[in-house]
Coordinates of C-alpha atoms and ligand atoms in Angstrom, one line a residue:
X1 CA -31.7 -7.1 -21.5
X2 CA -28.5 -6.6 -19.5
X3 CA -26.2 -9.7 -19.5
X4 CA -25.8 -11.9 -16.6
X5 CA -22.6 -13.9 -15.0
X6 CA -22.9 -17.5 -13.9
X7 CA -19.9 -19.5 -12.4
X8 CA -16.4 -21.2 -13.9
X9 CA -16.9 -24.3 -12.9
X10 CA -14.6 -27.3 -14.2
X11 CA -13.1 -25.0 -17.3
X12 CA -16.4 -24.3 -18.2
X13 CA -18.5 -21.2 -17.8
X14 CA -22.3 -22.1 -16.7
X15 CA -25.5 -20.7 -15.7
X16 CA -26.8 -20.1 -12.6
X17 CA -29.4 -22.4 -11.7
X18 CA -30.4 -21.2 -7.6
X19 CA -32.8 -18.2 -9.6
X20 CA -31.4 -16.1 -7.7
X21 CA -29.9 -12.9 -8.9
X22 CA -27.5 -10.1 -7.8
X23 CA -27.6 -6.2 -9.7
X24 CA -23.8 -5.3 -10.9
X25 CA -23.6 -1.3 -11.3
X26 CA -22.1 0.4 -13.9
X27 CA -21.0 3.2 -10.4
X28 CA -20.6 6.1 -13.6
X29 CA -23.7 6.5 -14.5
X30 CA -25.9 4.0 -11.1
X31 CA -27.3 1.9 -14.3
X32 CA -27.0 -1.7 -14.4
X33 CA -25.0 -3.3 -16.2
X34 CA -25.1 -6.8 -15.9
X35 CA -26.7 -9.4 -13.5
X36 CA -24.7 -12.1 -11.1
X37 CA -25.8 -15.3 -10.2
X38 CA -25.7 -15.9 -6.8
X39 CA -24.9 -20.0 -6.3
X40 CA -26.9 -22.3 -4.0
X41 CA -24.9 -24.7 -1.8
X42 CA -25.5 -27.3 -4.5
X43 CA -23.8 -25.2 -6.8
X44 CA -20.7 -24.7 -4.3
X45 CA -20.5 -28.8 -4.0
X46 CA -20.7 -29.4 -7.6
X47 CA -17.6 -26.8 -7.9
X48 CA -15.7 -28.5 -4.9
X49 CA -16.7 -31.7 -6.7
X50 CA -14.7 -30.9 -10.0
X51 CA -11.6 -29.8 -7.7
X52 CA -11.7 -32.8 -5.6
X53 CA -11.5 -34.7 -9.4
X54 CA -9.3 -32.7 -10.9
X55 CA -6.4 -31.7 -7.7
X56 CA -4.9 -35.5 -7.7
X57 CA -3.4 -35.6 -11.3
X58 CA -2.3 -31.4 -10.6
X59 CA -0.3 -32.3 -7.3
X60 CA 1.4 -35.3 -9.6
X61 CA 2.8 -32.5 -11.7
X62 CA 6.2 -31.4 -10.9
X63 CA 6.0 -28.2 -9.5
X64 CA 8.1 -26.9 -12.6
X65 CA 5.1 -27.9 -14.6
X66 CA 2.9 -25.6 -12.5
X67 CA 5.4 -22.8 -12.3
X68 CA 5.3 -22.8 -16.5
X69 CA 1.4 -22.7 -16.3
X70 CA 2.1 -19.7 -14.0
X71 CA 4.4 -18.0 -16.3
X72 CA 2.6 -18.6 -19.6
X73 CA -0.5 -16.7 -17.1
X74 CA 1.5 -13.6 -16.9
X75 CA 2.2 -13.7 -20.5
X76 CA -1.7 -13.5 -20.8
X77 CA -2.0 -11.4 -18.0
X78 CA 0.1 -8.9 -19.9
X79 CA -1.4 -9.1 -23.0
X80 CA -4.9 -8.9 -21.7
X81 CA -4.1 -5.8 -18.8
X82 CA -6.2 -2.7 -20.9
X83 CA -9.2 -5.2 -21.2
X84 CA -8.8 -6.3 -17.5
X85 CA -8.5 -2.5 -16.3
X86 CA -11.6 -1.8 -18.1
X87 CA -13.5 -4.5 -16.6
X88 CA -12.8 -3.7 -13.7
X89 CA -12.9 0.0 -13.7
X90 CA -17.0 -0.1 -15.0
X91 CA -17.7 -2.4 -12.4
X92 CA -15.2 -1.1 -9.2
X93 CA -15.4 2.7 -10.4
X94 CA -11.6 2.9 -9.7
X95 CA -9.6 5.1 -12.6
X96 CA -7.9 2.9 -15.2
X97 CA -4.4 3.6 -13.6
X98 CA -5.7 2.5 -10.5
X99 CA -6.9 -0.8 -12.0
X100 CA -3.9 -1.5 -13.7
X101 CA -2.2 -1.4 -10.7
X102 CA -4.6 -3.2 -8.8
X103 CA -4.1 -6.1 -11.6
X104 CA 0.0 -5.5 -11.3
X105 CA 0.3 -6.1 -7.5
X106 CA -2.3 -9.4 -7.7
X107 CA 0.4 -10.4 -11.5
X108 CA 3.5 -9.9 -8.8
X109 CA 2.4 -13.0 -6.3
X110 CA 2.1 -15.0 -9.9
X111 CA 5.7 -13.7 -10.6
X112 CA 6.0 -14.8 -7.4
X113 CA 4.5 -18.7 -7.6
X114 CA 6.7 -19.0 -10.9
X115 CA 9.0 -19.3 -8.1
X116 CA 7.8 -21.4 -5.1
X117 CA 9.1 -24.5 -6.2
X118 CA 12.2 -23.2 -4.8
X119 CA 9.9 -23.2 -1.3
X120 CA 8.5 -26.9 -1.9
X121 CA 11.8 -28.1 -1.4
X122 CA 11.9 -29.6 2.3
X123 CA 14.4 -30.6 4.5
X124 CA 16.8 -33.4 5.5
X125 CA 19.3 -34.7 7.9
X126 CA 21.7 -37.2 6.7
X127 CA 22.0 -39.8 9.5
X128 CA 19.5 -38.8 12.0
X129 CA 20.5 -41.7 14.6
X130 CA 22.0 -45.1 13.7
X131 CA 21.3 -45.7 9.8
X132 CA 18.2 -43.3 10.3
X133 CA 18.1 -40.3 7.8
X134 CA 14.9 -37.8 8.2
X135 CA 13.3 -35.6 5.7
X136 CA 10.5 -33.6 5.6
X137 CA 8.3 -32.5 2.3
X138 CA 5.7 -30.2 2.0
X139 CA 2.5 -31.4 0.1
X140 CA -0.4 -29.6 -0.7
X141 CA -3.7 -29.3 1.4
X142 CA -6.2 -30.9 -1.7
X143 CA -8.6 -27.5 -2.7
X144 CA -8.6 -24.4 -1.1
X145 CA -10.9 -21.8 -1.4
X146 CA -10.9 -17.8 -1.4
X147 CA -13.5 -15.6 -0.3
X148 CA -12.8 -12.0 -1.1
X149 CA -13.9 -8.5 -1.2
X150 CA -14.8 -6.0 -4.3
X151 CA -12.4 -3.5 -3.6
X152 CA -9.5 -4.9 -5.2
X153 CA -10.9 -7.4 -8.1
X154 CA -7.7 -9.0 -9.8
X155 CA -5.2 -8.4 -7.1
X156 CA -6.6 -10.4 -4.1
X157 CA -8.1 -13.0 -6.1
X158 CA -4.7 -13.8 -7.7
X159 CA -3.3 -13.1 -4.4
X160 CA -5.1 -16.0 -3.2
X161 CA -5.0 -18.3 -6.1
X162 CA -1.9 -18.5 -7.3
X163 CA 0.0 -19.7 -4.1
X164 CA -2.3 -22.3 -3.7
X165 CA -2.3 -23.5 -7.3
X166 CA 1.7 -23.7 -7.4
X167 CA 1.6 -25.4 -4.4
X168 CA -0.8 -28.1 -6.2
X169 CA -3.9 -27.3 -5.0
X170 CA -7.1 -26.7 -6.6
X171 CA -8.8 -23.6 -6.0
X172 CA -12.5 -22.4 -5.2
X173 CA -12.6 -18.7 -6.2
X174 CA -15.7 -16.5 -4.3
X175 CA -15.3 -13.3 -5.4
X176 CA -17.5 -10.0 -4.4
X177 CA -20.9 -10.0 -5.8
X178 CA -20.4 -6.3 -6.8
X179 CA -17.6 -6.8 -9.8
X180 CA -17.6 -10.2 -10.3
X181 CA -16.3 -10.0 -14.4
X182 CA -12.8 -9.3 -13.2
X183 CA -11.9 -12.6 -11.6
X184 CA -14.2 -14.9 -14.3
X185 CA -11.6 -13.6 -17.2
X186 CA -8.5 -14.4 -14.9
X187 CA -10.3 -17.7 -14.5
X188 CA -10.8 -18.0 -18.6
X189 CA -6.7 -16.3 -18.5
X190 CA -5.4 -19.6 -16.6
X191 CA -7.3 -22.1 -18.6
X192 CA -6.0 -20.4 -21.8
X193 CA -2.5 -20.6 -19.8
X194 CA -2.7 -24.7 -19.9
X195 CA -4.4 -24.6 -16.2
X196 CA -6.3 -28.2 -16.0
X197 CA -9.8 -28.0 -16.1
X198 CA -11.3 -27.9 -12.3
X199 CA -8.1 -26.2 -11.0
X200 CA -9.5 -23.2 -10.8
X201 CA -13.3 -22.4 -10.2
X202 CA -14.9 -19.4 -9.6
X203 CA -18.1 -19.4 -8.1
X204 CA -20.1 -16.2 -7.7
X205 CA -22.5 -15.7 -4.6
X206 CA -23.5 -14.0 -1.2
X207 CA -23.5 -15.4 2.1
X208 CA -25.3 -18.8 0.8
X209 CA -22.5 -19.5 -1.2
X210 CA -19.6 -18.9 1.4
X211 CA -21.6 -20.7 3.7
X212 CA -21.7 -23.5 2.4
X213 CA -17.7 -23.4 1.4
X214 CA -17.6 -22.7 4.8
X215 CA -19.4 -26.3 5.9
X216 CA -18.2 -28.4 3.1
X217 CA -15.9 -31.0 4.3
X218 CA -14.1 -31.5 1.2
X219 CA -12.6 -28.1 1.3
X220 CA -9.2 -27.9 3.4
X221 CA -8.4 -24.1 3.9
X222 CA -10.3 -20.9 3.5
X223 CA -8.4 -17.4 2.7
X224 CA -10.6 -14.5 3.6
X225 CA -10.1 -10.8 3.0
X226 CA -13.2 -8.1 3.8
X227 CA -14.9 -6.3 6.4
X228 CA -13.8 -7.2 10.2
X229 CA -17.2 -8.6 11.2
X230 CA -17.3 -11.0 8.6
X231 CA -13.7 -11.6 8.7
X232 CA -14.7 -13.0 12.0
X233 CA -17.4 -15.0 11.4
X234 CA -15.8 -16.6 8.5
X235 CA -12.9 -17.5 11.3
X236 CA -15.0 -19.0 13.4
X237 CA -16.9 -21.2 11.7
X238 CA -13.9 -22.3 9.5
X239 CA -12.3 -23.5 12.2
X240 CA -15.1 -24.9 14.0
X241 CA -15.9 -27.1 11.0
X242 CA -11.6 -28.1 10.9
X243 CA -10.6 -25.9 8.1
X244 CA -7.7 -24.1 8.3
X245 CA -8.4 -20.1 7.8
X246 CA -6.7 -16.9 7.4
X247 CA -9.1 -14.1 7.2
X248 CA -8.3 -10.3 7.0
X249 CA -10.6 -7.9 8.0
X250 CA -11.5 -3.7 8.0
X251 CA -8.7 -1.2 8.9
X252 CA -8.0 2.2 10.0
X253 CA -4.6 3.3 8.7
X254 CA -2.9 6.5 10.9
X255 CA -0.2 8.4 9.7
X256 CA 1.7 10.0 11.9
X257 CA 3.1 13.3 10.7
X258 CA 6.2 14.4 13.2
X259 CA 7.0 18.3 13.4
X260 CA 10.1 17.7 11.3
X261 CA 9.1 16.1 8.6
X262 CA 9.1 17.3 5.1
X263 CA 5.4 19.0 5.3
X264 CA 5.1 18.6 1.3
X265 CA 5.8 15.1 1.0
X266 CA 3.7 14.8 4.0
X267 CA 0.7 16.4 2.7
X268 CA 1.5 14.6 -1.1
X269 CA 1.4 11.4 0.9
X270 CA -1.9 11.9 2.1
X271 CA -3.8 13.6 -0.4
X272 CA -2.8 10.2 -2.6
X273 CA -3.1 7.8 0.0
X274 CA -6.3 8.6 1.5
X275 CA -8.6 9.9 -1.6
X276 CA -6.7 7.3 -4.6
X277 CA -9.6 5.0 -5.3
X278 CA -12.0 6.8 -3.1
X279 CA -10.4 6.0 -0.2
X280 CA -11.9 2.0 -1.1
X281 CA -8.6 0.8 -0.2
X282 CA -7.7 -1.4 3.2
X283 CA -4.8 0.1 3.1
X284 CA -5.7 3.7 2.3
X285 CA -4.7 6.3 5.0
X286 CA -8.0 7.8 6.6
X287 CA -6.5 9.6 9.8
X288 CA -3.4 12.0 9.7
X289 CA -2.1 12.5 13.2
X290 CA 0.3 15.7 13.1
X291 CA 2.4 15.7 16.6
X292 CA 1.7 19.6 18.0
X293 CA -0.2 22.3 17.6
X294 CA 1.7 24.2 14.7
X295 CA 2.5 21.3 12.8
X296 CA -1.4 20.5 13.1
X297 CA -2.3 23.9 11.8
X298 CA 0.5 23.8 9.0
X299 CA -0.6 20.4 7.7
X300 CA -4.4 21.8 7.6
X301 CA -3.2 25.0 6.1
X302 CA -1.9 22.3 3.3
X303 CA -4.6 20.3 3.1
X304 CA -7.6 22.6 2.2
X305 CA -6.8 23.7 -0.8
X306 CA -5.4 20.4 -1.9
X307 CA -8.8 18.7 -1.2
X308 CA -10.4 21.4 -2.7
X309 CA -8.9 20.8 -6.2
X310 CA -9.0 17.1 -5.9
X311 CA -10.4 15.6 -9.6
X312 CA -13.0 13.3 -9.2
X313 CA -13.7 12.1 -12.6
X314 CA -15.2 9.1 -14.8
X315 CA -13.5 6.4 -13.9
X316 CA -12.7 5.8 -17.8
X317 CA -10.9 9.3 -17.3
X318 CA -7.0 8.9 -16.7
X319 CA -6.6 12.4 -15.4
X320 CA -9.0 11.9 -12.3
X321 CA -7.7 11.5 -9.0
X322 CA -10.1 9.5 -8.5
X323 CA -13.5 7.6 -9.7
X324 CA -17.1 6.7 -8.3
X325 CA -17.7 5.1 -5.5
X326 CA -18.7 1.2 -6.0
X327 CA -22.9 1.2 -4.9
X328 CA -25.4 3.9 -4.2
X329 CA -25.1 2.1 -0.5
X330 CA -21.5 2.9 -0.2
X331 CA -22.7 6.1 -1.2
X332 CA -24.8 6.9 1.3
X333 CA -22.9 5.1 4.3
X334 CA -19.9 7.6 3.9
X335 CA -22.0 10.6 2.8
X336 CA -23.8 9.7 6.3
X337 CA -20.6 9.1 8.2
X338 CA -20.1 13.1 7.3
X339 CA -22.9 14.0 8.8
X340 CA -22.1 11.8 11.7
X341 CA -18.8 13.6 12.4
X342 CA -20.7 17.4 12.3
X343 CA -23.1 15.7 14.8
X344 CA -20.1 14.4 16.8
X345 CA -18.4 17.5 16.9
X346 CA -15.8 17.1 14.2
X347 CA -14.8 20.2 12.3
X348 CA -15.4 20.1 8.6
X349 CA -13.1 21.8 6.7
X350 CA -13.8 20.2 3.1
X351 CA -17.4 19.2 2.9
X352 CA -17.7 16.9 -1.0
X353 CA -21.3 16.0 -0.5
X354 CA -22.2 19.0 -2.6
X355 CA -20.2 17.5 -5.6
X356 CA -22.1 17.0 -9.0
X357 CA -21.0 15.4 -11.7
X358 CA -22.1 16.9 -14.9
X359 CA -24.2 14.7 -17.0
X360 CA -23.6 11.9 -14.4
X361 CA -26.7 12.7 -12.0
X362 CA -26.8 9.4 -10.9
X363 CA -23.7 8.1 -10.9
X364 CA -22.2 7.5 -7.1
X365 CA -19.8 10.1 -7.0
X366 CA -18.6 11.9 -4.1
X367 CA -16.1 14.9 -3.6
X368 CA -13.4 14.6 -0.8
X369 CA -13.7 15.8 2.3
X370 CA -11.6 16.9 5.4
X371 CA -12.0 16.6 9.1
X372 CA -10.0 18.8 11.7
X373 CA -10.5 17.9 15.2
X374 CA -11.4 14.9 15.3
X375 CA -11.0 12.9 18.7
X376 CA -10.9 9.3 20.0
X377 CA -14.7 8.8 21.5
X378 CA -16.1 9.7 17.7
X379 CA -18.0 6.8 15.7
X380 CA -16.4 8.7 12.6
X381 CA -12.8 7.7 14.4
X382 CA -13.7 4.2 15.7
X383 CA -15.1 3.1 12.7
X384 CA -13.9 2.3 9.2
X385 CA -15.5 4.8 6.8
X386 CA -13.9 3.4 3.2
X387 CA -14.8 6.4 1.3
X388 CA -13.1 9.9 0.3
X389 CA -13.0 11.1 3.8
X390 CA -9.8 12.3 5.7
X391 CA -9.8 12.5 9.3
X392 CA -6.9 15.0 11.5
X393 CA -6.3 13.8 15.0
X394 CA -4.1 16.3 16.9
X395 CA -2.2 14.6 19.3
X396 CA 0.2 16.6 21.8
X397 CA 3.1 14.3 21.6
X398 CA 4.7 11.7 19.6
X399 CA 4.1 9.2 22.9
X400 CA 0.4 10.0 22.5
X401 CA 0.5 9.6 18.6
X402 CA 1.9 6.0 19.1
X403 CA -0.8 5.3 22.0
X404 CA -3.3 6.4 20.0
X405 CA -2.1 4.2 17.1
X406 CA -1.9 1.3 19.5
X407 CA -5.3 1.9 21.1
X408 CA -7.2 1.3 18.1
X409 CA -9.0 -1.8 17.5
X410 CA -7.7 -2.6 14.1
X411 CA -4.3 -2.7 13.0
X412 CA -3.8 -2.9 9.3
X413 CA -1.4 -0.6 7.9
X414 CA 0.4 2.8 9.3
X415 CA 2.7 5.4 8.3
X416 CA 5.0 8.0 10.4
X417 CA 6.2 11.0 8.3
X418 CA 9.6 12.4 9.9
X419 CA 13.5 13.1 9.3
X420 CA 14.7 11.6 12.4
X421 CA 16.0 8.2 12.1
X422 CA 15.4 7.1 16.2
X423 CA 12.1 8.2 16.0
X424 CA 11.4 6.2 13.4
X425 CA 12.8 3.4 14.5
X426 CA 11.6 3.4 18.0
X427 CA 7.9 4.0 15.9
X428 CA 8.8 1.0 13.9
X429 CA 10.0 -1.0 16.8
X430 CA 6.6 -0.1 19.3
X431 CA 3.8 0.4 16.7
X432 CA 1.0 -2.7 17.1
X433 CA 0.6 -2.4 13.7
X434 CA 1.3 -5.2 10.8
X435 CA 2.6 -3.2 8.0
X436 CA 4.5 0.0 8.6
X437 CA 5.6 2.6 6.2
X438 CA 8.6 5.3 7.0
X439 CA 7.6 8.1 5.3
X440 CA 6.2 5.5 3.0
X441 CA 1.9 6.1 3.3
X442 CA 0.9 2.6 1.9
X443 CA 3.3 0.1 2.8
X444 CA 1.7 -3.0 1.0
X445 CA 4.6 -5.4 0.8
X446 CA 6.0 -6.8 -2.1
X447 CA 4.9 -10.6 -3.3
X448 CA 7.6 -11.9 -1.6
X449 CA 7.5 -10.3 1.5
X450 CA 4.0 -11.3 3.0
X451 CA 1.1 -9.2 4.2
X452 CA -1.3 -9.1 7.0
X453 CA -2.9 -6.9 9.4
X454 CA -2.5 -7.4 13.5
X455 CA -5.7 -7.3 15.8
X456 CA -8.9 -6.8 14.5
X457 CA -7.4 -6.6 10.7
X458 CA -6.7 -10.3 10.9
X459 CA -7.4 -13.6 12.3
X460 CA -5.1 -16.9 12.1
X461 CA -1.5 -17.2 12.2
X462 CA 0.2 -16.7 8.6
X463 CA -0.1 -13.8 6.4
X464 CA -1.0 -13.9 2.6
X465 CA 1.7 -13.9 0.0
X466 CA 5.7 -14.1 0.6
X467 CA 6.8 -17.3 2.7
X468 CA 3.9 -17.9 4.5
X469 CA 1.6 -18.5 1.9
X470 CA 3.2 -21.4 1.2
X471 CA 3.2 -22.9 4.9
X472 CA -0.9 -22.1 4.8
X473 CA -1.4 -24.0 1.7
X474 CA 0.9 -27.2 2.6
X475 CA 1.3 -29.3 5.1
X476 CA 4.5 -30.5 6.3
X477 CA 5.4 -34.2 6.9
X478 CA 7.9 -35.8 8.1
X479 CA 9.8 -39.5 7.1
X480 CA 12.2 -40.6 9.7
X481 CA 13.6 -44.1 7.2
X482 CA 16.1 -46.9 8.3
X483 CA 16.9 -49.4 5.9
X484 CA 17.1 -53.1 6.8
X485 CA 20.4 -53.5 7.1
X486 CA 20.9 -50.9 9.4
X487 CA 18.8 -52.3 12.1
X488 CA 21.1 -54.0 14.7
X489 CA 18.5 -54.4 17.7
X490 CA 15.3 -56.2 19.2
X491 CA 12.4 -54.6 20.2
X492 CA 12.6 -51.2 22.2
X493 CA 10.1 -50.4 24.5
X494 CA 10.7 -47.0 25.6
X495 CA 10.4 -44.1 23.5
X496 CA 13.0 -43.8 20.8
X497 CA 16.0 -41.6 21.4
X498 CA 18.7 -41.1 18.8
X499 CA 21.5 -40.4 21.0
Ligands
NAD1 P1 -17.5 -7.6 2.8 O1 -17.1 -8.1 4.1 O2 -18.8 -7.0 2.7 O3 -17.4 -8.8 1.7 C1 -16.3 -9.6 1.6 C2 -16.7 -11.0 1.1 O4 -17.6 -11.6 2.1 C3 -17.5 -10.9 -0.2 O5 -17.1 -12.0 -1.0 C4 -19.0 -11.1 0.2 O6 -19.8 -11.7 -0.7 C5 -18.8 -11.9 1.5 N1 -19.9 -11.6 2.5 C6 -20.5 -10.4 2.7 N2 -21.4 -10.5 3.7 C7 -21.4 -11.8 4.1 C8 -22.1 -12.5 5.1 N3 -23.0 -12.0 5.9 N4 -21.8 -13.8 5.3 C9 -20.8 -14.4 4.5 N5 -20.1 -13.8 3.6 C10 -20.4 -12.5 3.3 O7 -16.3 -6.6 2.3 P2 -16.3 -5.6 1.1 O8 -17.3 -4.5 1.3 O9 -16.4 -6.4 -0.2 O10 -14.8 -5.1 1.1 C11 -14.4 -4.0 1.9 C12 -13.8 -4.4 3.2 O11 -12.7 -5.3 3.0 C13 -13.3 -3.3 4.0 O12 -13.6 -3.5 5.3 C14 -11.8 -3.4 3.8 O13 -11.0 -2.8 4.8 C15 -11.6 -4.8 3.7 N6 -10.4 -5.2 3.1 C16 -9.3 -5.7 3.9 C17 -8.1 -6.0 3.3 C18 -7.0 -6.6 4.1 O14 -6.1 -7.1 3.6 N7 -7.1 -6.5 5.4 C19 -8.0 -5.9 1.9 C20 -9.0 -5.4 1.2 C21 -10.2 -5.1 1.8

């Protein structure tokens, strides 16, 4: 009998009770491992219930209180990391490095939140007009909920919830279906950490479930991150039903390699930042666009052999580049996507559908592969592939590397690869892209920075993380105050003016 998740609902972990079921995979070996329970709408209210109960008497905390909670979290967090890698590594399939990282740059924004009370602070003006002073205070939305994707397990999750719990919110957590046991021991982490019952629920399920988080008027603001289609939808109907929403969608990082740049680096950079964790990353790079013909064949030259030797391992294995995909369906969708680009016209240069690994039949393991001449009409180019595949554009120029960059449809991350400081700065300065790296491949910012994607890669106004993640989970208000004695005239019947 393989063991099976239920939800975190009001400090307390319980069962299911829709009957129905998602399969978690151990991706090492395709058995599985454990079963989630996927929550009705019921299930969703009687969560939101316990935050609506619980958020009053949080937001009455000083926000020093919540910062402590925070900081005895990473205490726990630190304790805890080998376990949390591990959960997350038999359910994800990244490498144990990988997951410990993944858990590091989601424990960063809690580092982070141990300091927004420095953020809550508003402002004032001391004698605003005649005896008037004006401040303004930030206060927090009421509960909050996060919808989020399997490819990084602690680190968007924690992303999400621990701005919004600092700021005094409770939080509804909806993590992916497909590693679920991740964010339910953060949950069990905060609690442990002196977080009050019914702060923080997690609540697992599929489209039912975000749904109804999407419809339930007693939920104030949704934070999205996933695939651009559902990104979109969970926009829209967010803010149709008067929610505020940030949601962060697919991606298709370039990086621009210019014909002076250090070709090793350049080829280091890519080898790591397009085939670590599979390629499953949003920000991983999956097209390499050298500028000219030589540089193009020089970077190839460089590539091969690299992709070649590439160690796809067990993802309990710390020497593996990298681990198994996360389903049998991701699986097949990129091992189809290869045989979409042949079909398109794409040159193959490193084919890793062939790969086996031994003793591990079934696991959903796939060996890197390499595209040369690749253009703009392909599928394979258009569309976000999210597996171990690495796509070479050649452009002709560095004007056409940036149009191509700017033509896409998404706009998540980018990278250009040079020694010359105007170019990248004019790159910098004309790239439609929201996070830029020079000769940097995966410029994720740090917690206090904030991240987000332009076009297609993100809907709504503020980013997660940094500053902005307090603005999306407060609201600002504003007290203009006059004391009694300070009011010297009658009635005024045209608008106020403090002159
Ligand atoms: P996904 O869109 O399939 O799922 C994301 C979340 O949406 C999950 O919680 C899932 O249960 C829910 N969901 C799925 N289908 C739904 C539907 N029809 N209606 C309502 N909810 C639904 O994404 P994924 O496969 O888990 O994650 C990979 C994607 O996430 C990639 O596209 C990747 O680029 C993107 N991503 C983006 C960022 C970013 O910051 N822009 C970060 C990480 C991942």
């Amino acid at each position: 009998m393989v063991k099976t998740i239920g939800h975190f609902i009001g400090g307390k972990h319980v069962a299911g009770t829709s009957g129905r079921f998602a399969d978690i995979y151990n991706p090492n070996t395709g058995e599985v491992s454990a079963k989630v329970a996927l929550a009705s709408a019921a299930e969703v209210g009687a969560a939101v219930d316990n935050a609506k109960a619980a958020q009053p008497a949080w937001a009455a905390k000083n926000p020093q209180f919540r910062a402590r909670v925070m900081m005895r979290f990473l205490d726990l967090a630190a304790k805890h990391r080998e376990e949390v890698a591990h959960l997350i590594s038999m359910e994800h399939g990244k490498t144990i490095p990988d997951a410990l990282g993944d858990l590091q740059r989601g424990v960063e924004v809690a580092e982070f939140a141990v300091g927004i009370p420095h953020l809550l602070k508003g402002e004032y003006t001391d004698g605003a007009g005649p005896g008037i002073d004006m401040y303004s205070m930030r206060q927090p939305l009421g509960v909050a909920a996060g919808i989020t994707p399997f490819n990084f397990p602690a680190m968007i999750p924690l992303w999400k919830a621990c701005p919004a719990i600092a700021c005094g919110n409770a939080f509804i957590l909806k993590p992916s279906e497909r590693d679920p046991s991740c964010p339910m021991r953060l949950a069990e982490l905060f609690l442990e950490a002196g977080l009050p019952e019914g702060i923080l629920n997690v609540v697992n399920g599929d489209k039912e479930a975000v749904d109804a988080i999407l419809d339930d008027p007693g939920i104030a603001a949704v934070g999205f991150v996933g695939s651009t289609p559902i990104a979109h939808y969970v926009y829209s109907r967010a803010t149709a039903s008067g929610k505020r929403a940030q949601c962060f969608g697919g991606a298709k990082n370039h990086m621009v390699v210019m014909p002076d740049a250090d070709m090793n680096q350049a080829v280091d950079a890519l080898i790591g930042a397009g085939f670590g964790s599979a390629g499953e990353r949003c920000m991983a790079i999956s097209v390499a666009v050298p500028v000219g013909e030589a540089t193009a064949d020089a970077l190839i030259d460089k590539l091969v052999p690299r992709v070649e030797k590439l160690k796809v391992g067990l993802s309990t294995d710390r020497e593996a580049d990298y681990g198994p995909l996360v389903t049998k369906q991701a699986l097949e969708r990129v091992k189809g996507y290869i045989d979409l680009g042949i079909k398109e016209g794409a040159t193959l240069k490193v084919d890793g559908r062939g790969f086996r690994m031994q003793g591990y039949d079934n696991g959903f393991f796939l060996g890197g592969s390499l595209f040369d001449h690749v253009t703009k009409d392909m599928r394979i180019y258009k569309e976000e592939i999210f597996g171990p595949v690495l796509s070479v554009v050649r452009a002709k120029t560095y004007e056409e590397s940036v149009a191509l960059v700017n033509d896409h449809e998404f706009g998540n991350g980018t990278a250009i690869y040079t020694r010359d400081g105007d170019t990248a700065r004019d790159f910098a300065s004309k790239i439609q892209i929201g996070m830029v790296g020079i000769n940097v491949p995966i410029p994720v910012p740090l917690a206090y920075h904030t991240f987000g994607g332009w076009k297609r890669s993100g809907f709504g106004d503020l980013n997660q993380h940094g500053p902005d993640a307090v603005r999306f989970y407060t609201r600002t208000k504003t007290v203009t105050a006059r004391w009694p004695s300070g009011i010297k005239e009658g009635a005024q019947f045209s608008i106020p003016t403090m002159r």
